[in-house]
Short mmCIF file of C-alpha atoms and ligand atoms in Angstrom, two decimals:
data_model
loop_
_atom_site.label_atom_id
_atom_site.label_comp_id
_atom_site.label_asym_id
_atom_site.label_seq_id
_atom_site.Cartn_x
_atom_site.Cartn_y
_atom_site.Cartn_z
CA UNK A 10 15.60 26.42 5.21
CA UNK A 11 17.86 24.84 7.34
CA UNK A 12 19.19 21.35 5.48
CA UNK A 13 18.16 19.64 8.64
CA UNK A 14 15.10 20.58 8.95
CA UNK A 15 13.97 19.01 6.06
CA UNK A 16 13.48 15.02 5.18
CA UNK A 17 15.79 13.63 2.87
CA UNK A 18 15.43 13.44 -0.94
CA UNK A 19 12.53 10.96 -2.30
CA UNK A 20 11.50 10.55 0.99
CA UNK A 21 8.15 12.34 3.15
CA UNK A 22 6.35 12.72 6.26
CA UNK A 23 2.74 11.86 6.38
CA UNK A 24 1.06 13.80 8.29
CA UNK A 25 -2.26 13.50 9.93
CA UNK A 26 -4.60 14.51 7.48
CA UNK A 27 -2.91 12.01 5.02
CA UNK A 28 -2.29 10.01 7.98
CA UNK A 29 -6.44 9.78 8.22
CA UNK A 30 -5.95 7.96 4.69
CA UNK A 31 -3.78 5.84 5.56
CA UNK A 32 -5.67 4.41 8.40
CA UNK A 33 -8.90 4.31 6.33
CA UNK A 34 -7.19 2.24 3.63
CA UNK A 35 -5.40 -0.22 6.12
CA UNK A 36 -8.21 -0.91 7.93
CA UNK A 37 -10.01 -1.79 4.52
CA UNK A 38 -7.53 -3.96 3.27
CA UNK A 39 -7.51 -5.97 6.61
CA UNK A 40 -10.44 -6.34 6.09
CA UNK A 41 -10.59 -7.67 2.45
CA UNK A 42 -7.25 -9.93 3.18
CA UNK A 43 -9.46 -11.62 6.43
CA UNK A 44 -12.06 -11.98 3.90
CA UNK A 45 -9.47 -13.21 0.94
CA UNK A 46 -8.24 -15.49 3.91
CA UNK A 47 -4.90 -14.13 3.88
CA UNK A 48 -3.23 -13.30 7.18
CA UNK A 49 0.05 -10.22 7.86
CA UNK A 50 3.75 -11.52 7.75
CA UNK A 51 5.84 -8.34 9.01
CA UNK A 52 9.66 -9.14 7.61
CA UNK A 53 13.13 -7.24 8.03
CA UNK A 54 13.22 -4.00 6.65
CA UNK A 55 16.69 -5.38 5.36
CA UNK A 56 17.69 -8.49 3.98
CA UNK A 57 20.89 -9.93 2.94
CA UNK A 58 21.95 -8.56 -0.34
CA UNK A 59 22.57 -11.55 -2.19
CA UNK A 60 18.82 -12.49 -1.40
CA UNK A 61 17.63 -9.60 -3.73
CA UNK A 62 20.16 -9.99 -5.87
CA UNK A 63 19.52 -13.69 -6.94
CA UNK A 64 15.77 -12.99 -6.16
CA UNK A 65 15.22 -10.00 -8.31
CA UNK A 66 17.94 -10.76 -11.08
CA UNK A 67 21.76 -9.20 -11.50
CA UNK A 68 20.29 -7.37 -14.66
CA UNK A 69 17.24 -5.90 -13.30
CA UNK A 70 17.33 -1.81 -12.98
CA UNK A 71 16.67 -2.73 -9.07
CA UNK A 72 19.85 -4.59 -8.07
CA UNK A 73 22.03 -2.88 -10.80
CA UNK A 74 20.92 0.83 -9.95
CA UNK A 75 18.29 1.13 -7.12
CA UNK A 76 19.37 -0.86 -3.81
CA UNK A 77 20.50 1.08 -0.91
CA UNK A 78 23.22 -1.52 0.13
CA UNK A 79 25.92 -0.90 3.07
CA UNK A 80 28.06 -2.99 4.57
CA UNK A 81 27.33 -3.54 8.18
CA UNK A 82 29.76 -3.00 11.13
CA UNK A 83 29.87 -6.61 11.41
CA UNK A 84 31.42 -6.46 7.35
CA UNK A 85 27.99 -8.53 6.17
CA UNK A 86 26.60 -6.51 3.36
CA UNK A 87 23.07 -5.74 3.97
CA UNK A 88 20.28 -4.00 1.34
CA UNK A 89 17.34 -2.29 2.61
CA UNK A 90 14.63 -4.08 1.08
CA UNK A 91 13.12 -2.81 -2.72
CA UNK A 92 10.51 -5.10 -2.72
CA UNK A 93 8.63 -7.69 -0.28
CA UNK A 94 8.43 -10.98 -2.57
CA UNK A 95 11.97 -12.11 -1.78
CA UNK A 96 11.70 -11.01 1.94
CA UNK A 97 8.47 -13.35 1.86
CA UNK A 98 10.38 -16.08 0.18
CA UNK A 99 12.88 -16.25 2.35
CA UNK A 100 10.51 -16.29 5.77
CA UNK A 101 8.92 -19.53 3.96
CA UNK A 102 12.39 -20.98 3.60
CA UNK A 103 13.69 -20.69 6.77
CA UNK A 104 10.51 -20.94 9.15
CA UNK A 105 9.92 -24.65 6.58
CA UNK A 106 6.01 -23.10 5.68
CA UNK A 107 5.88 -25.55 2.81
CA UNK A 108 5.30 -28.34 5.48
CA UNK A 109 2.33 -26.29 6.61
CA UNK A 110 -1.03 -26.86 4.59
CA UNK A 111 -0.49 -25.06 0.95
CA UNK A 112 -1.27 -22.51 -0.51
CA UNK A 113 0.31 -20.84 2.09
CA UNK A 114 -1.41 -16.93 1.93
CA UNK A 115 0.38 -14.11 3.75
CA UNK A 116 0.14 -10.09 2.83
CA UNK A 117 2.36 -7.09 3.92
CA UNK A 118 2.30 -3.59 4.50
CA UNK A 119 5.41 -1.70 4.94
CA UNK A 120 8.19 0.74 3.70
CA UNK A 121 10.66 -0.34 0.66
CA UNK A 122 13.20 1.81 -0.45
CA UNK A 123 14.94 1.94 -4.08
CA UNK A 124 17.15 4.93 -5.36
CA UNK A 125 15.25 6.10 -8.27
CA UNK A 126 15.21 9.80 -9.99
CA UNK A 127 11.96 10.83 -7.48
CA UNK A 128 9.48 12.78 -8.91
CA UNK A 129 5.15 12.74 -8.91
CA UNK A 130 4.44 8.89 -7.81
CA UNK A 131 7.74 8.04 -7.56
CA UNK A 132 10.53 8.13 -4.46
CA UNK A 133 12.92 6.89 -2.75
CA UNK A 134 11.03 5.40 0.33
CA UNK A 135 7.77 4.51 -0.63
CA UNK A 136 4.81 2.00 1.01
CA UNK A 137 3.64 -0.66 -0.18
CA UNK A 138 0.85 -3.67 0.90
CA UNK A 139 1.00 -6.62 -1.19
CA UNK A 140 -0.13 -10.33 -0.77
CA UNK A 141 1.62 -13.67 -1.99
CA UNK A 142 0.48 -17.47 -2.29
CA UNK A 143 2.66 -19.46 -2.19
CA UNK A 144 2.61 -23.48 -2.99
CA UNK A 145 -0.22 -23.17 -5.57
CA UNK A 146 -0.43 -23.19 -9.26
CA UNK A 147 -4.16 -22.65 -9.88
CA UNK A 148 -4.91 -19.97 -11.99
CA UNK A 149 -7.90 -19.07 -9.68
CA UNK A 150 -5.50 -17.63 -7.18
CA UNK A 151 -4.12 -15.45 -10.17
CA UNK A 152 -6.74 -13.94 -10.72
CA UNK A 153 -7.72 -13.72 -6.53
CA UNK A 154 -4.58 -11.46 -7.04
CA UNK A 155 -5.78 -8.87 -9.30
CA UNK A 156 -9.01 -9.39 -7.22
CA UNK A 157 -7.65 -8.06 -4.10
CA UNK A 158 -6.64 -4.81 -5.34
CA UNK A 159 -9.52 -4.54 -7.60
CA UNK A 160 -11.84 -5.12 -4.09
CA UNK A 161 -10.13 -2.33 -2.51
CA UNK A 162 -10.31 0.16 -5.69
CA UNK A 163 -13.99 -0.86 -5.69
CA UNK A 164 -14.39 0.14 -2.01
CA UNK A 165 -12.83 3.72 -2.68
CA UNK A 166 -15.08 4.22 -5.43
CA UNK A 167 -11.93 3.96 -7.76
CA UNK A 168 -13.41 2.40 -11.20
CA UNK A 169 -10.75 4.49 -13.66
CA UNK A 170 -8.33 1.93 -13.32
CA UNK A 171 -7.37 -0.72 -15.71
CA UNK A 172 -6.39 -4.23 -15.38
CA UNK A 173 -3.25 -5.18 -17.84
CA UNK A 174 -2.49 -8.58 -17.93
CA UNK A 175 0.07 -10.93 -19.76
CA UNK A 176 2.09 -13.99 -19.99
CA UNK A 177 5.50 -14.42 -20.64
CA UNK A 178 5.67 -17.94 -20.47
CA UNK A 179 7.95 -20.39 -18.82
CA UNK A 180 11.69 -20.67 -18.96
CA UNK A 181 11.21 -22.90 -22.20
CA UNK A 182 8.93 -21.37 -24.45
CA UNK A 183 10.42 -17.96 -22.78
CA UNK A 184 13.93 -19.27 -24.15
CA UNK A 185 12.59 -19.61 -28.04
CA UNK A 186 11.25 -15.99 -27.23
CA UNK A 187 14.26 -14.54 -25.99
CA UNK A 188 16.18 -16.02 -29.61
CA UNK A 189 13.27 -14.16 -31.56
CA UNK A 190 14.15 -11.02 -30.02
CA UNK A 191 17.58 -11.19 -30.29
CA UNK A 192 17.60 -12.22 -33.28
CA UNK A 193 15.23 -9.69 -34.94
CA UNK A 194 16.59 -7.03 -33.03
CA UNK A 195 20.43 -6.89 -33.16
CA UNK A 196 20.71 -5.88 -37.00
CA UNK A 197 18.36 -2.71 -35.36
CA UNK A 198 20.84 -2.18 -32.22
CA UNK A 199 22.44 0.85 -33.06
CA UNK A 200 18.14 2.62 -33.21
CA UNK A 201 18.25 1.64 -29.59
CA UNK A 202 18.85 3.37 -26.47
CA UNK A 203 21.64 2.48 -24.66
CA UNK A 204 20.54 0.59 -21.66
CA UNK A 205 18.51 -1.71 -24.33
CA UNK A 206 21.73 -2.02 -26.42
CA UNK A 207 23.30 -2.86 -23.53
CA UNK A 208 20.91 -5.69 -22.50
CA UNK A 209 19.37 -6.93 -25.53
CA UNK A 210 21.81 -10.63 -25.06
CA UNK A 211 21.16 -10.61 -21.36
CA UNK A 212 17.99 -9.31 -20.85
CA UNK A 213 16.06 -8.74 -24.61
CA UNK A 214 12.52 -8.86 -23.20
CA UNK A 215 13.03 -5.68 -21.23
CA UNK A 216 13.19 -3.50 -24.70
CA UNK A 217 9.36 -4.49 -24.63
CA UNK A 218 8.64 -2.15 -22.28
CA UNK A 219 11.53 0.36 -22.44
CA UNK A 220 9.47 3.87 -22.98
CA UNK A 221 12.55 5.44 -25.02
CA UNK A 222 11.23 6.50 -28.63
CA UNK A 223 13.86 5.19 -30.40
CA UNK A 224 12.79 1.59 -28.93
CA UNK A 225 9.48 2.04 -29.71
CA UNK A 226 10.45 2.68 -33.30
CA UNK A 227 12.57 -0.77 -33.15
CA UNK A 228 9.59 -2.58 -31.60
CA UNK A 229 6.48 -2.10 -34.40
CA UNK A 230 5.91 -5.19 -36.13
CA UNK A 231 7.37 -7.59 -33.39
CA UNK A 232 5.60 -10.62 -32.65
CA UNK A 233 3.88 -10.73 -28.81
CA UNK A 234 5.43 -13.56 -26.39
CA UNK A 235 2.08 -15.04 -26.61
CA UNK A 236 2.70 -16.20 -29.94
CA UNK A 237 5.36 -18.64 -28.13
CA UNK A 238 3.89 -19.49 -25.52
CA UNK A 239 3.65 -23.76 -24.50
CA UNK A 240 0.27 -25.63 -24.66
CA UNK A 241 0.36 -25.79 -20.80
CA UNK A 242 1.37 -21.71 -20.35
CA UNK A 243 -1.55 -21.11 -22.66
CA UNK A 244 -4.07 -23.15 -20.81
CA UNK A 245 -2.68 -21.32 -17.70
CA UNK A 246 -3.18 -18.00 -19.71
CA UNK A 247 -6.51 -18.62 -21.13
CA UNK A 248 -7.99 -20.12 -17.30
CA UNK A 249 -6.74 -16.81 -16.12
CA UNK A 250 -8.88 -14.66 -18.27
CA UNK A 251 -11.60 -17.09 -18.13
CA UNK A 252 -11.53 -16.49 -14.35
CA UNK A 253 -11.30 -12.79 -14.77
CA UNK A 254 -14.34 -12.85 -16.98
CA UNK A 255 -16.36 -14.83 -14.12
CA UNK A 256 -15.57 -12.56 -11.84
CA UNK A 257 -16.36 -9.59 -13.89
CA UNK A 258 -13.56 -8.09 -13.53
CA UNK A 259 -12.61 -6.26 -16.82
CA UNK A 260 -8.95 -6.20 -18.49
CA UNK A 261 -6.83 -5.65 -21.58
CA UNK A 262 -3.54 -7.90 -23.11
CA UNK A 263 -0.63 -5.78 -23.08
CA UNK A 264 2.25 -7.21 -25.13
CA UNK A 265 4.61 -5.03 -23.84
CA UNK A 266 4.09 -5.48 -20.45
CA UNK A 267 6.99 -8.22 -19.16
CA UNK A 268 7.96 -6.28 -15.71
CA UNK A 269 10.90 -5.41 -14.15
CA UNK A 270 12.13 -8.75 -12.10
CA UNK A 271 13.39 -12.01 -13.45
CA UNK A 272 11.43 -14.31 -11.13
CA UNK A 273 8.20 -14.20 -13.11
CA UNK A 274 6.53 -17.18 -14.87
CA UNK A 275 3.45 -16.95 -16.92
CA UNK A 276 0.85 -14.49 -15.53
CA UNK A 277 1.94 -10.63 -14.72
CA UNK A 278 0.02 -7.97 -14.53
CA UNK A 279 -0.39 -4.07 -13.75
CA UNK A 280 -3.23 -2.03 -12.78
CA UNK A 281 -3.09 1.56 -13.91
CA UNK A 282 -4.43 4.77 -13.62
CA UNK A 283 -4.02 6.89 -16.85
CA UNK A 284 -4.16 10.44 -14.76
CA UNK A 285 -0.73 9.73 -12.95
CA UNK A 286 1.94 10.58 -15.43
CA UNK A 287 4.88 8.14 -16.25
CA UNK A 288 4.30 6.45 -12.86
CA UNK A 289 0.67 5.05 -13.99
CA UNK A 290 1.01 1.44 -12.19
CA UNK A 291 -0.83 1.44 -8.75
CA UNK A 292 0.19 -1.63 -8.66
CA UNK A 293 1.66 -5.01 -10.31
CA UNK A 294 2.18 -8.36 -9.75
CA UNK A 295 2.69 -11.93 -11.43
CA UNK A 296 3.29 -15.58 -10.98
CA UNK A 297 6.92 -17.02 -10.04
CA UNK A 298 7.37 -20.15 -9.97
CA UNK A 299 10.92 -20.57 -10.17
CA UNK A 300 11.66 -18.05 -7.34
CA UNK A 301 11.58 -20.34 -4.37
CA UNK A 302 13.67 -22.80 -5.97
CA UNK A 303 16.06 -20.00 -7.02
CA UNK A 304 16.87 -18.81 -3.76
CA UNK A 305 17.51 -22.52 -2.72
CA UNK A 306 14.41 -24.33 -1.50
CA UNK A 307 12.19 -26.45 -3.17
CA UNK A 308 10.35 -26.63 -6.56
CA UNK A 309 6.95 -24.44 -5.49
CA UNK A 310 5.01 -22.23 -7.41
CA UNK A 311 3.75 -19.30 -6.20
CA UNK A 312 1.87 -15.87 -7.48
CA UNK A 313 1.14 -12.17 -6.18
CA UNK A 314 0.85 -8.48 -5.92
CA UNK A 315 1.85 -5.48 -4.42
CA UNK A 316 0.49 -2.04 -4.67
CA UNK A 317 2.10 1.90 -3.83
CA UNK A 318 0.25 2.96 -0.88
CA UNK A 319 1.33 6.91 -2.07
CA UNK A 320 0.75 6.26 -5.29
CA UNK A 321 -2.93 5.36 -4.52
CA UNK A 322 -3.67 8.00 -2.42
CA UNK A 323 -2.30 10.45 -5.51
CA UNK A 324 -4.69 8.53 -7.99
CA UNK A 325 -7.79 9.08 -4.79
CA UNK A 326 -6.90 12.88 -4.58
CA UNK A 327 -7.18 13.30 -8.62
CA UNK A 328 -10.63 11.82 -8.38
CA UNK A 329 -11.32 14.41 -5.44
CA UNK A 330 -11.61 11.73 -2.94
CA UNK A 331 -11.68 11.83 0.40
CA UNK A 332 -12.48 9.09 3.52
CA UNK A 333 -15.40 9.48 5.49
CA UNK A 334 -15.60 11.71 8.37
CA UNK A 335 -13.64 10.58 11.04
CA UNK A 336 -14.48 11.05 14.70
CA UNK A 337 -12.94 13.54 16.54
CA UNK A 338 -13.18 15.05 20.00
CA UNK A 339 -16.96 13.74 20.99
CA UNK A 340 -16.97 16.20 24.80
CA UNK A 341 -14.73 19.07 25.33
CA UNK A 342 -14.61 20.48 28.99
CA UNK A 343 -14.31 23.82 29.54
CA UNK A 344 -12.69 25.27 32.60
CA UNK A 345 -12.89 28.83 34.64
CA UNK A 346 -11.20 29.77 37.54
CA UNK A 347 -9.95 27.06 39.73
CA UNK A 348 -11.37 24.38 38.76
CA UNK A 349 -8.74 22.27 36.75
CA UNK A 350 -8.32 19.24 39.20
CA UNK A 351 -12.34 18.45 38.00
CA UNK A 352 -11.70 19.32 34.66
CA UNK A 353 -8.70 17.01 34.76
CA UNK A 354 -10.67 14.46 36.08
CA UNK A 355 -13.17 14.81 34.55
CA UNK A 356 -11.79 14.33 30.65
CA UNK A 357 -9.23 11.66 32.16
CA UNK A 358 -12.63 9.50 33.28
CA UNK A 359 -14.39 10.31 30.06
CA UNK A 360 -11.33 8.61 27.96
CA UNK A 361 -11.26 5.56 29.92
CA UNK A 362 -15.01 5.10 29.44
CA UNK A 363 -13.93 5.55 25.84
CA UNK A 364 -15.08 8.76 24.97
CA UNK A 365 -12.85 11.18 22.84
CA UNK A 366 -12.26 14.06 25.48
CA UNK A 367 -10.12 17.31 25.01
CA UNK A 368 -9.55 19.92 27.35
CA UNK A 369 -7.57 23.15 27.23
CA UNK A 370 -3.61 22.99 27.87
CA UNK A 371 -2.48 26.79 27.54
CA UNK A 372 -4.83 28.56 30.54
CA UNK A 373 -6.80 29.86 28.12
CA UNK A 374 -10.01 32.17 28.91
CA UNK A 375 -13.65 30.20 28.73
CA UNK A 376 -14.32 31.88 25.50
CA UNK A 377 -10.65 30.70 23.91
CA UNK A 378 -11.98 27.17 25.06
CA UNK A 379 -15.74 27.67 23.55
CA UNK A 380 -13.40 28.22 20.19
CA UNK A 381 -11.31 25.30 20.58
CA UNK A 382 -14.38 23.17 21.26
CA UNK A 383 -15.96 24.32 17.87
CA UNK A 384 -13.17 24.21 15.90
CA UNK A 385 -12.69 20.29 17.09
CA UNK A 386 -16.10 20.17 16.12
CA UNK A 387 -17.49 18.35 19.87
CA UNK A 388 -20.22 17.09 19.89
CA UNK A 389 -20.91 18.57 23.69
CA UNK A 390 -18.72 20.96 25.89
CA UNK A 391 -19.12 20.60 29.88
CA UNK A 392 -18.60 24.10 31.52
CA UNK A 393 -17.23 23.86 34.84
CA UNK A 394 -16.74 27.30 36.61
CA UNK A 395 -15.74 28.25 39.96
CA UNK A 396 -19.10 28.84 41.21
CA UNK A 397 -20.67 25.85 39.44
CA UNK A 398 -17.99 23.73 41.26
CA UNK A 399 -18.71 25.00 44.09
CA UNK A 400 -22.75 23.96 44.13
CA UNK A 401 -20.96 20.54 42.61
CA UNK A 402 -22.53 20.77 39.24
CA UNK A 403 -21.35 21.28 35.47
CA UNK A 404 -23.22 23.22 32.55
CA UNK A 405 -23.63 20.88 29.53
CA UNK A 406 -24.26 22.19 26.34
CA UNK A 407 -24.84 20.69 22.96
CA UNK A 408 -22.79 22.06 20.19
CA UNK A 409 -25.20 22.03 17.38
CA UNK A 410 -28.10 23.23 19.12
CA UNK A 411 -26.64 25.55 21.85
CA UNK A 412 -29.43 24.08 24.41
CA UNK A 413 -27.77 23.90 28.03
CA UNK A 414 -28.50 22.73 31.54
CA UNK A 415 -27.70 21.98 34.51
CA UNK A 416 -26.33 18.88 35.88
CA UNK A 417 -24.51 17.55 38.85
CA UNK A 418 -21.10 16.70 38.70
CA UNK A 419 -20.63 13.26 40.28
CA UNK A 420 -23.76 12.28 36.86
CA UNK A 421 -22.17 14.32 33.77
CA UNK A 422 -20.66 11.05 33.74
CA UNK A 423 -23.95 8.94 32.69
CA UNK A 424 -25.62 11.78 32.00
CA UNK A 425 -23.24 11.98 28.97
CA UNK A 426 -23.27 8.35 28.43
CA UNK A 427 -26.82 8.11 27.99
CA UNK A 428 -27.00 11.09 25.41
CA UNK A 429 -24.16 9.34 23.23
CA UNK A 430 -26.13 6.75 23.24
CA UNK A 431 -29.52 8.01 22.54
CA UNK A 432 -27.62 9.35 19.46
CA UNK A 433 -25.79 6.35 18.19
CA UNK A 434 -28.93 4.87 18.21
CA UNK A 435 -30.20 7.52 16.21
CA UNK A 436 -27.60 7.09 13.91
CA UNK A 437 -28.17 3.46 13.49
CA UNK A 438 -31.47 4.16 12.91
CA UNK A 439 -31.32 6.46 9.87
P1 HAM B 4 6.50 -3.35 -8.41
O1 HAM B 4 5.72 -3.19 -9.67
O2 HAM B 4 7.96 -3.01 -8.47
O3 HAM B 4 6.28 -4.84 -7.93
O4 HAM B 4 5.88 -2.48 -7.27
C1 HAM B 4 4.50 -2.54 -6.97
C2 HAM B 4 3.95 -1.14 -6.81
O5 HAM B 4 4.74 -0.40 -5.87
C3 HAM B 4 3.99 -0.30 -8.08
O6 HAM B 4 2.89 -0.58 -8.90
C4 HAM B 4 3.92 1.10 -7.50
O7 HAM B 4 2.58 1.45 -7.20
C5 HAM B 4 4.70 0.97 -6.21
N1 HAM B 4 6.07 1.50 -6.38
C6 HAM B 4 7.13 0.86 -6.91
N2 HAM B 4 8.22 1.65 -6.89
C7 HAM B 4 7.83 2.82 -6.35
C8 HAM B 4 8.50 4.06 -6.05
N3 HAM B 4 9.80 4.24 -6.29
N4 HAM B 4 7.78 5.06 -5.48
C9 HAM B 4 6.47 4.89 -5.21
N5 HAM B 4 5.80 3.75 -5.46
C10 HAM B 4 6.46 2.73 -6.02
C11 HAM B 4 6.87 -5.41 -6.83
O8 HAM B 4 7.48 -4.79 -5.99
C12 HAM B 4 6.63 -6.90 -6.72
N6 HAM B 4 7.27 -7.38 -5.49
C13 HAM B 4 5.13 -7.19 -6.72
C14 HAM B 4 4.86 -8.65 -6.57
C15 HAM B 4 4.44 -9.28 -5.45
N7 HAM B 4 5.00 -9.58 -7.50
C16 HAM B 4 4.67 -10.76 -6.99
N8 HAM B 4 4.35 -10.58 -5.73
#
C-alpha cells in the first residue's frame, strides 16, 4: 500500500464504530467527574520542554527516551506533551488557581504522545482522561482518585480489574530507602540489566519494577519501602486504605510498584487488567506533593490519575463488551420520480425538529432506497412518488411491522411526531 496512505507508526484512526465507544465512555465520565465535582481544563497539546523535563524527572524513561521534542521556527524547543499532570501544573501556576478556593479539581481528556516500541496497548499517540486535585492533602481525595476510575469500570460492567496501591514515602524517609537499595544492591550490579546498572545511584527505586529477569533475581529478599516509611507517611498510608475499605473498594499492596515519574509522594497506584499482556495498567496515578513547588510555585500538595482511553476499550472488547444501542436514522424518505425538492424538504424539516432523517444521495431506484432504509435500521420510511405528490400526500410505513397508509403531506410532519412520541412513551413505560 501506498506509504501515504497509511497513518504513521504507533499511531490510529478511530473510526466510527470505535468512535461509538468513545462517545459512550466520555459522556459517562462527564458524568461521574460532575458528580465527583470536578470540572474539564483543556491544555496545550505542547508544552515547553523544560516543563516535562523538571516535571517528570531527567532520569525518567519519558524525558530520556520518549518525548517528541523539536525546536520551533522561533528556536524555543517545544515537546508534545507525554502526560497531562505537568500541563495541569503549569495552568495552576500561571492562571494563580491557588488563590481560588482549594482543592482546586480539574480532569482532562486528550491525546499524549511518547515514542515507545508500539505494540498491543501500547503507541505512540495514545488518549488519555485523567483528573487532579490540587491544594489538598487529605487522604480521602486519594482514594476519590482510584474511585473515579473504579466508578467508570463499574458502569461498563468491568469488575476484572485490580486496584494496586503503594507508598513510597516522602523525600526523607524515601532518602534512607534509596541508601538501602543502593547499598544492598551494588555488590549484585553486574546480575542487572543494563538500564538498572545504569541507574541504580540516580534512580535505585526504578529496579523495583524493572520486568527484566535478571532484576527480578537481584530483587528476592529486599525489604518493601514501607518498611521506611515516616510516622506521618504511614498514617497517610494506612487512612488511605482505611478509606478504600469504606468505600468498598477492594485492593492489593504491591511493593514493587514505585511508577515511572519522580514527582510522586506517598500514595501511587495502578489499576490493572491481567488479560492485556505487558501493558496491564488501565490506568495509574499517585500523590505529588513536591511537583508544584518543583516547577517553581508554591509548597501545595496535590494527588491524581489518568487512564488509556485505547487501552480500556482493548480490556472492554476482551470481556466481549459492547455500548448500548445507539440511535440511528429514526425516518428515512424514499423518493420516485420527480419528487426530490419534497423529499429534500422534507428530511431537511425532520432534522431541525430533531429527528434523525436520511435520504438517498446516488438516484437510486425505490427498492435500492427500501434497502438502505433497512439496513440503517429506521424506524419509519415516508414514500413519496410522483403520483402521491401529485394528490399531495406521502405513504408511511413502519419498518418493523410493514403496516402503511396514507397521509397528507403538509401532516407527515406531526403525524410523525406524534408516533415518536407515542413510542418513547412506550419505551419509558417498559
Ligand atoms: P501513566 O501511568 O504514565 O501516568 O499513564 C496513565 C495511563 O495512560 C496508563 O495506565 C495507560 O493506560 C495509558 N498509557 C500510558 N502510556 C501509553 C501508551 N504509550 N499507549 C497507550 N496507553 C498508554 C500518567 O501519565 C500520570 N500523568 C498519571 C497521573 C495523573 N498521576 C497523577 N496525576
Amino acid at each position: 500500500m501506498d506509504l501515504l496512505a497509511r497513518t504513521p507508526r504507533g499511531t490510529e484512526d478511530v473510526l466510527p464504530e470505535k468512535s461509538r465507544i468513545w462517545r459512550y465512555i466520555e459522556g459517562q465520565l462527564a458524568d461521574i467527574f460532575a458528580l465527583f465535582g470536578y470540572e474539564e481544563i483543556r491544555t496545550p497539546i505542547f508544552e515547553e520542554t523544560e516543563l516535562f523535563q523538571r516535571g517528570i524527572g531527567e532520569t525518567t524513561d519519558i524525558v530520556e527516551k520518549e518525548m517528541y521534542t523539536f525546536v520551533d521556527r522561533g528556536g524555543r524547543s517545544l515537546t508534545l506533551r507525554p502526560e497531562g499532570t505537568a500541563p495541569v501544573v503549569r495552568a495552576y501556576l500561571q492562571h494563580k488557581l491557588y488563590g481560588e478556593p482549594q482543592p482546586v479539581k480539574l480532569y482532562y481528556i486528550g491525546p499524549m504522545f511518547r515514542y515507545e516500541r508500539p505494540q498491543a496497548g501500547r503507541s505512540r499517540q495514545f488518549h488519555q482522561f485523567g483528573a487532579e486535585a490540587l491544594g489538598t492533602q487529605d487522604p480521602a481525595v486519594d482514594a476519590e482518585m482510584i474511585a473515579i476510575p473504579v466508578e467508570l469500570f463499574r458502569r461498563l460492567g468491568l469488575d476484572a480489574v485490580q486496584v494496586q496501591i503503594n507508598s513510597i514515602g516522602c523525600p526523607q524517609c524515601r532518602g534512607e530507602y534509596r541508601s538501602y537499595l543502593i547499598d544492598t544492591l551494588t555488590p549484585k550490579l553486574q546480575e542487572m540489566c543494563a538500564d538498572c546498572q545504569r541507574r541504580l545511584q540516580r534512580n535505585p527505586l526504578r529496579v523495583l519494577d524493572c520486568k527484566d529477569e535478571s532484576c527480578n533475581k537481584v530483587k528476592v529478599g529486599l525489604r518493601p519501602i514501607l518498611d521506611f516509611l515516616c510516622s506521618e507517611c504511614q498514617a497517610h498510608f494506612r487512612a488511605v486504605q482505611d478509606y478504600l475499605e469504606l468505600l468498598e473498594i477492594p485492593y492489593v499492596i504491591n511493593h514493587n510498584l514505585v511508577r515511572g515519574f519522580d514527582y510522586y509522594t506517598k500514595t501511587v497506584f495502578e489499576i490493572v487488567y491481567s488479560g492485556l499482556g505487558a501493558q496491564s495498567a488501565v490506568a495509574g496515578g499517585g500523590r505529588y506533593d513536591g511537583l508544584i513547588e518543583e516547577v517553581g510555585g508554591p509548597s501545595v500538595p496535590a494527588v491524581g490519575f489518568a487512564a488509556g482511553m485505547e487501552r480500556l476499550i482493548l480490556t472492554l472488547e476482551d470481556r466481549g463488551w459492547e455500548p448500548p444501542g445507539t440511535r440511528g436514522t429514526t425516518v428515512y424518505v424514499a423518493g420516485a420520480g420527480q419528487t426530490r425538492r419534497a423529499v429534500v424538504d422534507l428530511v431537511f424539516h425532520l432534522r431541525r425538529a430533531g429527528v434523525a432523517a436520511e435520504m438517498d444521495y446516488l438516484n437510486r431506484s425505490l427498492r435500492a432506497q427500501m434497502k438502505s432504509a433497512n439496513r440503517l435500521n429506521a424506524v419509519w420510511t415516508v414514500i413519496i412518488g410522483e403520483e402521491e405528490l401529485e394528490r399531495k400526500v406521502a405513504v408511511v410505513r413502519h419498518m418493523e411491522s410493514g403496516r402503511q397508509e396514507e397521509v397528507p403531506l403538509d401532516s407527515v410532519m406531526d403525524w410523525l411526531g406524534e408516533q415518536l412520541a407515542a413510542t418513547s412513551c412506550q419505551g419509558a413505560e417498559e
